[in-house]
Coordinates of C-alpha atoms and ligand atoms in Angstrom, one line a residue:
M29 CA 28.4 -75.9 30.6
S30 CA 28.1 -79.7 30.4
S31 CA 24.8 -79.9 28.5
F32 CA 21.9 -78.0 27.1
K33 CA 19.9 -78.9 30.2
E34 CA 21.6 -76.2 32.2
V35 CA 20.6 -73.5 29.6
F36 CA 17.1 -74.9 29.3
E37 CA 16.5 -74.7 33.1
T38 CA 17.2 -71.0 33.1
Y39 CA 14.0 -70.4 31.0
D40 CA 10.4 -70.5 31.9
W41 CA 7.7 -71.7 29.5
D42 CA 4.9 -69.4 30.7
A43 CA 7.1 -66.3 30.8
L44 CA 8.2 -66.9 27.3
E45 CA 4.7 -67.5 26.1
Q46 CA 3.6 -64.2 27.6
E47 CA 6.5 -62.3 26.1
I48 CA 5.8 -63.7 22.6
Y49 CA 2.1 -63.0 22.7
A50 CA 2.7 -59.4 24.0
V51 CA 4.9 -58.3 21.1
K52 CA 3.8 -55.0 19.4
T53 CA 3.9 -54.2 15.7
E54 CA 6.6 -51.5 16.3
Q55 CA 9.0 -54.2 17.7
V56 CA 8.5 -56.3 14.5
R57 CA 9.4 -53.3 12.3
A58 CA 12.5 -52.5 14.3
V59 CA 13.7 -56.1 14.1
L60 CA 13.1 -56.2 10.3
R61 CA 15.3 -53.1 9.9
K62 CA 18.3 -55.0 11.5
Q63 CA 20.9 -56.8 9.5
K64 CA 21.7 -59.5 12.1
I65 CA 19.1 -60.7 14.5
T66 CA 19.4 -62.3 17.9
L67 CA 17.4 -64.9 19.7
E68 CA 15.4 -62.1 21.4
D69 CA 14.6 -60.8 17.9
F70 CA 13.6 -64.3 16.8
K71 CA 11.0 -64.3 19.5
I72 CA 9.5 -61.2 17.9
L73 CA 9.5 -62.7 14.4
I74 CA 7.5 -65.7 15.5
S75 CA 4.9 -63.7 17.4
P76 CA 1.3 -63.1 16.2
A77 CA 2.3 -59.4 15.7
A78 CA 4.7 -60.5 12.9
K79 CA 2.0 -62.2 10.9
P80 CA 1.2 -59.2 8.7
F81 CA 4.9 -59.1 7.8
I82 CA 5.1 -62.6 6.3
E83 CA 5.6 -61.3 2.7
E84 CA 8.6 -59.1 3.8
M85 CA 10.0 -62.0 5.8
A86 CA 9.6 -64.4 2.9
Q87 CA 11.5 -62.1 0.5
R88 CA 14.4 -61.8 3.0
S89 CA 14.4 -65.5 3.7
N90 CA 14.5 -66.2 -0.1
A91 CA 17.4 -63.8 -0.6
T92 CA 19.4 -65.1 2.4
T93 CA 18.9 -68.7 1.4
K94 CA 20.0 -68.1 -2.2
K95 CA 23.1 -66.2 -0.9
R96 CA 24.2 -69.2 1.2
F97 CA 22.9 -72.2 -0.7
G98 CA 22.4 -71.0 -4.2
T99 CA 19.4 -72.3 -6.1
T100 CA 19.8 -75.9 -5.0
M101 CA 17.4 -78.2 -3.3
Q102 CA 18.6 -81.4 -1.7
M103 CA 16.4 -84.5 -2.0
Y104 CA 16.2 -87.1 0.7
I105 CA 14.2 -90.3 1.3
P106 CA 13.6 -92.3 4.5
L107 CA 14.3 -96.1 4.7
Y108 CA 12.3 -97.6 7.5
L109 CA 14.1 -100.6 8.9
S110 CA 11.8 -101.6 11.7
N111 CA 8.5 -100.7 13.3
E112 CA 9.3 -102.4 16.6
C113 CA 9.0 -100.0 19.6
Q114 CA 9.2 -100.3 23.3
N115 CA 7.7 -96.8 24.0
I116 CA 4.2 -95.5 24.2
C117 CA 3.9 -92.2 22.3
T118 CA 0.3 -91.1 22.0
Y119 CA 0.7 -89.7 18.5
C120 CA 2.5 -92.5 16.7
G121 CA 1.3 -95.6 14.8
F122 CA 4.2 -97.7 16.0
S123 CA 3.4 -97.1 19.7
M124 CA 4.0 -100.3 21.8
T125 CA 0.4 -100.9 22.7
N126 CA -0.9 -100.5 19.1
K127 CA -1.9 -103.9 17.7
I128 CA 0.0 -103.9 14.5
K129 CA 2.2 -106.4 12.7
R130 CA 5.8 -105.8 13.8
K131 CA 8.6 -106.1 11.3
T132 CA 12.3 -105.7 11.2
L133 CA 14.1 -105.9 7.8
T134 CA 16.7 -108.6 7.2
D135 CA 19.9 -107.9 5.3
A136 CA 18.3 -109.3 2.1
E137 CA 15.2 -107.1 2.6
I138 CA 17.3 -104.0 3.3
L139 CA 19.2 -104.5 0.1
K140 CA 16.0 -104.9 -1.8
E141 CA 14.8 -101.6 -0.5
V142 CA 18.2 -100.0 -1.2
R143 CA 18.0 -101.1 -4.9
H144 CA 14.6 -99.5 -5.2
I145 CA 15.8 -96.2 -3.6
K146 CA 18.9 -96.1 -5.8
S147 CA 16.8 -96.7 -8.9
L148 CA 15.0 -93.4 -8.0
G149 CA 18.3 -91.5 -8.1
Y150 CA 19.1 -91.0 -4.4
D151 CA 22.7 -91.0 -3.2
H152 CA 21.8 -90.2 0.5
V153 CA 19.4 -92.1 2.7
L154 CA 17.8 -91.6 6.1
L155 CA 17.5 -94.8 8.2
V156 CA 14.5 -94.9 10.5
T157 CA 13.5 -97.4 13.2
G158 CA 11.3 -97.4 16.3
E159 CA 12.9 -97.5 19.7
A160 CA 13.5 -101.2 20.5
N161 CA 16.9 -101.7 21.9
R162 CA 16.9 -105.5 21.8
T163 CA 15.9 -105.7 18.1
V164 CA 17.3 -102.5 16.6
G165 CA 20.2 -101.6 19.0
T166 CA 23.7 -100.5 18.0
D167 CA 24.6 -104.0 16.7
Y168 CA 21.7 -104.0 14.2
L169 CA 22.4 -100.4 13.2
T170 CA 26.1 -101.0 12.7
N171 CA 25.4 -103.9 10.5
A172 CA 22.8 -102.0 8.5
I173 CA 25.1 -99.0 7.9
E174 CA 28.0 -101.3 6.9
L175 CA 25.7 -103.2 4.6
I176 CA 24.4 -100.2 2.7
R177 CA 27.5 -98.0 2.9
P178 CA 28.8 -99.0 -0.6
Y179 CA 25.6 -97.7 -2.1
F180 CA 25.3 -94.2 -0.7
S181 CA 27.6 -91.1 -0.3
N182 CA 25.9 -90.2 3.0
I183 CA 23.8 -92.1 5.6
S184 CA 21.7 -90.3 8.2
M185 CA 19.7 -91.9 11.0
E186 CA 16.6 -91.2 13.0
V187 CA 16.4 -93.9 15.7
Q188 CA 16.4 -94.2 19.5
P189 CA 18.8 -91.9 21.4
L190 CA 22.0 -93.7 22.2
E191 CA 25.1 -93.2 24.3
R192 CA 28.1 -91.2 23.1
E193 CA 30.2 -94.3 22.8
E194 CA 27.5 -96.0 20.6
Y195 CA 27.4 -92.9 18.3
E196 CA 31.2 -93.1 18.0
I197 CA 31.0 -96.7 16.9
L198 CA 28.3 -95.8 14.3
R199 CA 30.3 -92.9 13.1
Q200 CA 33.2 -95.1 12.5
S201 CA 31.0 -97.5 10.5
G202 CA 30.0 -94.6 8.2
L203 CA 27.1 -92.7 9.9
Y204 CA 27.0 -89.1 8.8
A205 CA 24.0 -87.4 10.4
V206 CA 21.5 -88.0 13.2
L207 CA 18.1 -86.5 13.6
V208 CA 16.5 -86.4 17.1
Y209 CA 13.5 -84.3 17.8
Q210 CA 12.5 -83.2 21.3
E211 CA 8.8 -83.4 20.2
T212 CA 8.0 -80.7 22.8
Y213 CA 10.1 -78.7 25.3
H214 CA 7.1 -78.4 27.6
K215 CA 8.0 -81.0 30.4
A216 CA 4.5 -81.8 31.6
T217 CA 3.0 -82.1 28.1
Y218 CA 6.0 -84.3 27.1
K219 CA 5.3 -86.6 30.0
M220 CA 1.6 -86.8 29.0
H221 CA 2.5 -87.9 25.5
H222 CA 5.3 -90.3 26.5
P223 CA 4.0 -92.1 29.5
K224 CA 6.0 -95.3 29.1
G225 CA 9.4 -96.5 27.9
K226 CA 12.8 -95.0 27.7
K227 CA 11.5 -92.0 25.8
S228 CA 9.5 -90.9 28.9
N229 CA 12.9 -89.6 30.2
F230 CA 12.7 -86.0 29.1
D231 CA 16.2 -85.1 30.2
Y232 CA 17.9 -88.0 28.4
R233 CA 16.3 -87.0 25.1
L234 CA 17.1 -83.3 25.8
E235 CA 20.8 -84.1 26.2
T236 CA 21.0 -86.4 23.1
P237 CA 22.3 -83.7 20.8
D238 CA 25.1 -83.1 23.3
R239 CA 26.1 -86.7 23.2
L240 CA 26.0 -86.5 19.3
G241 CA 28.2 -83.4 19.4
K242 CA 30.7 -85.0 21.7
A243 CA 30.8 -88.1 19.5
G244 CA 31.7 -86.0 16.5
I245 CA 28.7 -86.7 14.4
H246 CA 29.0 -84.6 11.3
K247 CA 25.4 -83.2 11.2
I248 CA 22.7 -83.0 13.9
G249 CA 19.0 -82.4 13.1
I250 CA 16.6 -81.1 15.8
G251 CA 13.0 -79.9 16.0
S252 CA 9.6 -80.2 17.7
L253 CA 6.5 -82.0 16.7
F254 CA 3.9 -79.3 16.1
G255 CA 0.5 -79.8 17.6
L256 CA 1.5 -81.1 21.0
E257 CA 2.0 -77.6 22.5
D258 CA 2.2 -73.9 21.5
W259 CA 4.3 -74.0 18.3
R260 CA 5.8 -70.5 19.0
V261 CA 7.3 -71.4 22.4
D262 CA 8.5 -74.8 21.2
S263 CA 10.2 -73.1 18.3
F264 CA 11.9 -70.6 20.5
Y265 CA 13.3 -73.5 22.6
T266 CA 14.4 -75.2 19.4
A267 CA 16.2 -72.0 18.3
L268 CA 17.8 -71.7 21.8
H269 CA 18.9 -75.3 21.5
L270 CA 20.4 -74.7 18.0
R271 CA 22.4 -71.6 19.2
Y272 CA 23.8 -73.5 22.2
L273 CA 24.8 -76.5 20.0
Q274 CA 26.4 -74.2 17.4
K275 CA 28.5 -72.5 20.1
T276 CA 29.5 -75.7 21.8
Y277 CA 30.0 -78.1 18.9
W278 CA 31.1 -75.6 16.3
K279 CA 32.5 -78.2 13.8
T280 CA 29.1 -79.8 13.4
K281 CA 26.4 -78.9 10.8
Y282 CA 22.8 -78.4 11.9
A283 CA 19.3 -79.0 10.4
I284 CA 15.8 -78.2 11.6
S285 CA 12.6 -80.0 10.6
F286 CA 9.0 -78.9 11.1
P287 CA 6.8 -82.0 11.5
R288 CA 3.1 -81.2 12.1
L289 CA 0.9 -84.0 13.6
R290 CA -0.5 -86.3 10.9
P291 CA -3.2 -88.9 11.2
H292 CA -2.1 -92.4 12.3
E293 CA -3.2 -95.5 14.1
G294 CA -4.6 -94.4 17.5
E295 CA -5.3 -90.8 16.7
V296 CA -4.4 -87.9 18.9
Q297 CA -5.9 -84.5 18.0
P298 CA -3.5 -81.5 17.9
K299 CA -3.8 -79.4 21.0
V300 CA -2.7 -76.3 19.2
E301 CA -3.3 -75.8 15.5
M302 CA -0.5 -74.6 13.4
T303 CA -1.8 -73.1 10.1
D304 CA 0.1 -73.1 6.8
A305 CA 0.7 -69.4 7.2
D306 CA 2.1 -70.0 10.7
L307 CA 4.5 -72.6 9.3
V308 CA 5.7 -70.2 6.5
Q309 CA 6.2 -67.5 9.2
L310 CA 8.3 -69.9 11.2
I311 CA 10.5 -71.1 8.3
C312 CA 11.2 -67.6 7.3
A313 CA 12.0 -66.6 10.9
Y314 CA 14.5 -69.5 11.3
R315 CA 16.2 -68.4 8.0
I316 CA 16.4 -64.8 9.0
L317 CA 17.9 -65.9 12.4
D318 CA 20.4 -68.3 10.8
E319 CA 21.9 -68.2 7.3
D320 CA 23.6 -71.6 7.6
V321 CA 21.1 -74.0 9.2
E322 CA 19.5 -76.5 6.9
L323 CA 15.7 -76.4 6.8
S324 CA 14.0 -79.6 5.9
M325 CA 10.5 -80.3 4.6
S326 CA 8.9 -83.8 4.6
T327 CA 6.0 -85.4 2.7
R328 CA 3.8 -84.9 5.8
E329 CA 2.8 -81.6 4.1
S330 CA 0.4 -81.2 1.2
E331 CA 1.3 -80.9 -2.5
V332 CA 0.2 -77.3 -2.6
F333 CA 2.1 -76.3 0.5
R334 CA 5.3 -78.0 -0.7
N335 CA 5.1 -76.4 -4.1
H336 CA 4.9 -73.0 -2.5
I337 CA 7.5 -73.5 0.1
V338 CA 10.4 -74.3 -2.2
P339 CA 11.7 -70.7 -2.6
L340 CA 10.9 -69.6 1.0
G341 CA 13.9 -70.9 2.9
I342 CA 14.0 -74.6 2.9
T343 CA 17.1 -76.5 1.6
S344 CA 16.0 -80.1 1.6
I345 CA 12.9 -82.0 0.7
S346 CA 11.8 -85.6 0.8
A347 CA 9.7 -87.4 -1.9
E348 CA 7.9 -90.6 -2.4
S349 CA 8.4 -91.6 1.3
K350 CA 7.1 -94.8 2.7
T351 CA 6.9 -94.9 6.5
N352 CA 6.6 -98.6 6.9
P353 CA 9.4 -101.1 6.9
G354 CA 9.7 -102.7 3.5
G355 CA 7.3 -100.1 2.0
Y356 CA 9.2 -99.6 -1.2
A357 CA 9.8 -103.1 -2.5
V358 CA 9.4 -105.8 0.3
E359 CA 6.0 -105.4 1.9
K360 CA 4.2 -102.5 0.4
E361 CA 1.0 -102.9 2.4
S362 CA 2.2 -102.9 6.0
L363 CA 1.0 -100.2 8.4
E364 CA 2.7 -96.8 8.1
Q365 CA 3.9 -94.7 11.0
F366 CA 1.8 -91.8 9.8
E367 CA -0.1 -91.0 6.6
I368 CA 1.9 -89.2 3.9
S369 CA 0.2 -86.2 2.5
D370 CA 2.2 -85.5 -0.7
E371 CA 2.2 -88.8 -2.6
R372 CA 3.9 -87.6 -5.8
S373 CA 6.8 -89.6 -7.3
T374 CA 10.4 -88.5 -6.9
A375 CA 10.4 -87.6 -10.6
A376 CA 7.3 -85.4 -10.2
I377 CA 8.9 -83.6 -7.2
K378 CA 12.1 -83.1 -9.1
E379 CA 10.2 -81.6 -12.0
M380 CA 8.3 -79.3 -9.7
I381 CA 11.5 -78.1 -8.1
Q382 CA 13.3 -77.6 -11.4
S383 CA 10.3 -75.7 -12.8
Q384 CA 10.9 -73.1 -10.1
G385 CA 14.5 -72.6 -11.3
Y386 CA 16.2 -74.8 -8.7
E387 CA 18.8 -77.5 -9.2
V388 CA 18.1 -80.9 -7.5
V389 CA 21.0 -82.4 -5.5
W390 CA 21.0 -86.0 -4.5
K391 CA 23.5 -86.1 -1.7
D392 CA 24.9 -83.8 1.0
W393 CA 28.7 -84.3 0.6
E394 CA 31.1 -86.5 -1.2
R395 CA 32.1 -89.2 1.3
N396 CA 35.8 -88.3 1.1
F397 CA 35.0 -84.8 2.4
T398 CA 33.6 -86.1 5.7
N399 CA 35.9 -89.1 6.3
G400 CA 37.7 -89.0 9.6
F401 CA 35.4 -86.4 11.1
Ligands
SF4_521 S1 7.5 -91.9 17.9 FE1 9.3 -93.3 17.9 S2 9.5 -93.9 20.0 FE2 7.4 -93.1 19.8 S3 6.2 -94.9 19.4 FE3 6.8 -93.9 17.4 S4 8.5 -95.1 16.8 FE4 8.3 -95.4 19.0

C-alpha cells in the first residue's frame, strides 16, 4: 500500500452515511459492552442511535484518558507568521480574493511575538501560515524554525502541504509535529470549497500525512472542518485515516482536532450543523476507539463548552490565541483568520483546568527525547 488514497478509494461516502444512520439501539449497547472496539464499532458510536448513551460514553472516555495520560492537560498556542495565501477556500478569512492587508513577519517581528508567548509560560509553539509558496515556502519556514528553536522544547507547524524531502529538511532544523486537516473527505464538496490554488488538489492533500510519515515527522495531526459536510461520515474517514497511519508509520504519534466553522471575512454558512452534544459524542467515541491518540481543543469553542470538555477525553487545549500575524505584540489589530470564541487569558484557562484537578503541562517532550527521530 503506497498511500492512504488506495484505502480511501475502497469506501463509498453514501453507503457509509446510510450505514451510520441506520444503526439500532441494540448495536450501541453491544458495542459498549466490548473492551476493545473496532472501526466498525466506532461507526456505531458516532451514530444518532448512540446519542442517548453520551453519559456512559463520557464516563468511559474519562477513565480511559486518565489511565493513559493521567490528570494532565497540555497547553498550546498558535503563532501566525503570515496571512498570505494563494488558495481560495470559501470558509477562510485569508482566502486569496479577500481584500485584506497581507503580512508576513520578519525575523525581528517573530522574535517579538516569541518573547510575548514565552512570557505567558509556553514551551511549545504551533507555527501557522497561509499557503503561499513564494513567501512562506520551505526556506522561510526553515529560517523561522531555526530562529525560534532556542526558545522552545517543541515546534509544531500548520502550513501548506509540502514534499517529503522538504519535511525532512524541516525536521532536521527542529520541526517536531505537523498538523494537516483534510477539511472534508467528500470529494465533490471539497472541490466546491477549494475552487482555486494548490489546495484544490484533493489527492495531494489526502496523501500529505503519508509524506510526513515517510519523512519521519515525530507527530502528525489530522482532522476535518465540521460544517462543510456530514460530521459523522467525515469523522469515520478521519478514524480510518488514523488507523491506516498508525499501522503504516508506527513510530509516529498522532493527534486529532475538531474545528467547527467559525465566522470570518467572507462568511460561508455551515451546511451541516454540529451541536455541542454531537461534538461531545464524537470526542468520547474517538477516545473509546483509541487510548493513545491526542485529542485537541482550540479557542474556536466557547468558554462554557471548553470548561465542560476538560475531563471528557481531550489532552491538549489552546488559550489566548491570536489568529493574525503579529497579533500578540507586533500588530494587534490586523484581520484574524477566524473569530476566537473563548478569549480568556492563558492564566485564566490554567486556573480553570487546575480547578478541575488537572495539572497543566507546557510542552510535549523534552527536546533530547526526540532528537534524531
Ligand atoms: S484555509 Fe489555509 S489555504 Fe485556505 S485560504 Fe485559509 S490560509 Fe489559505
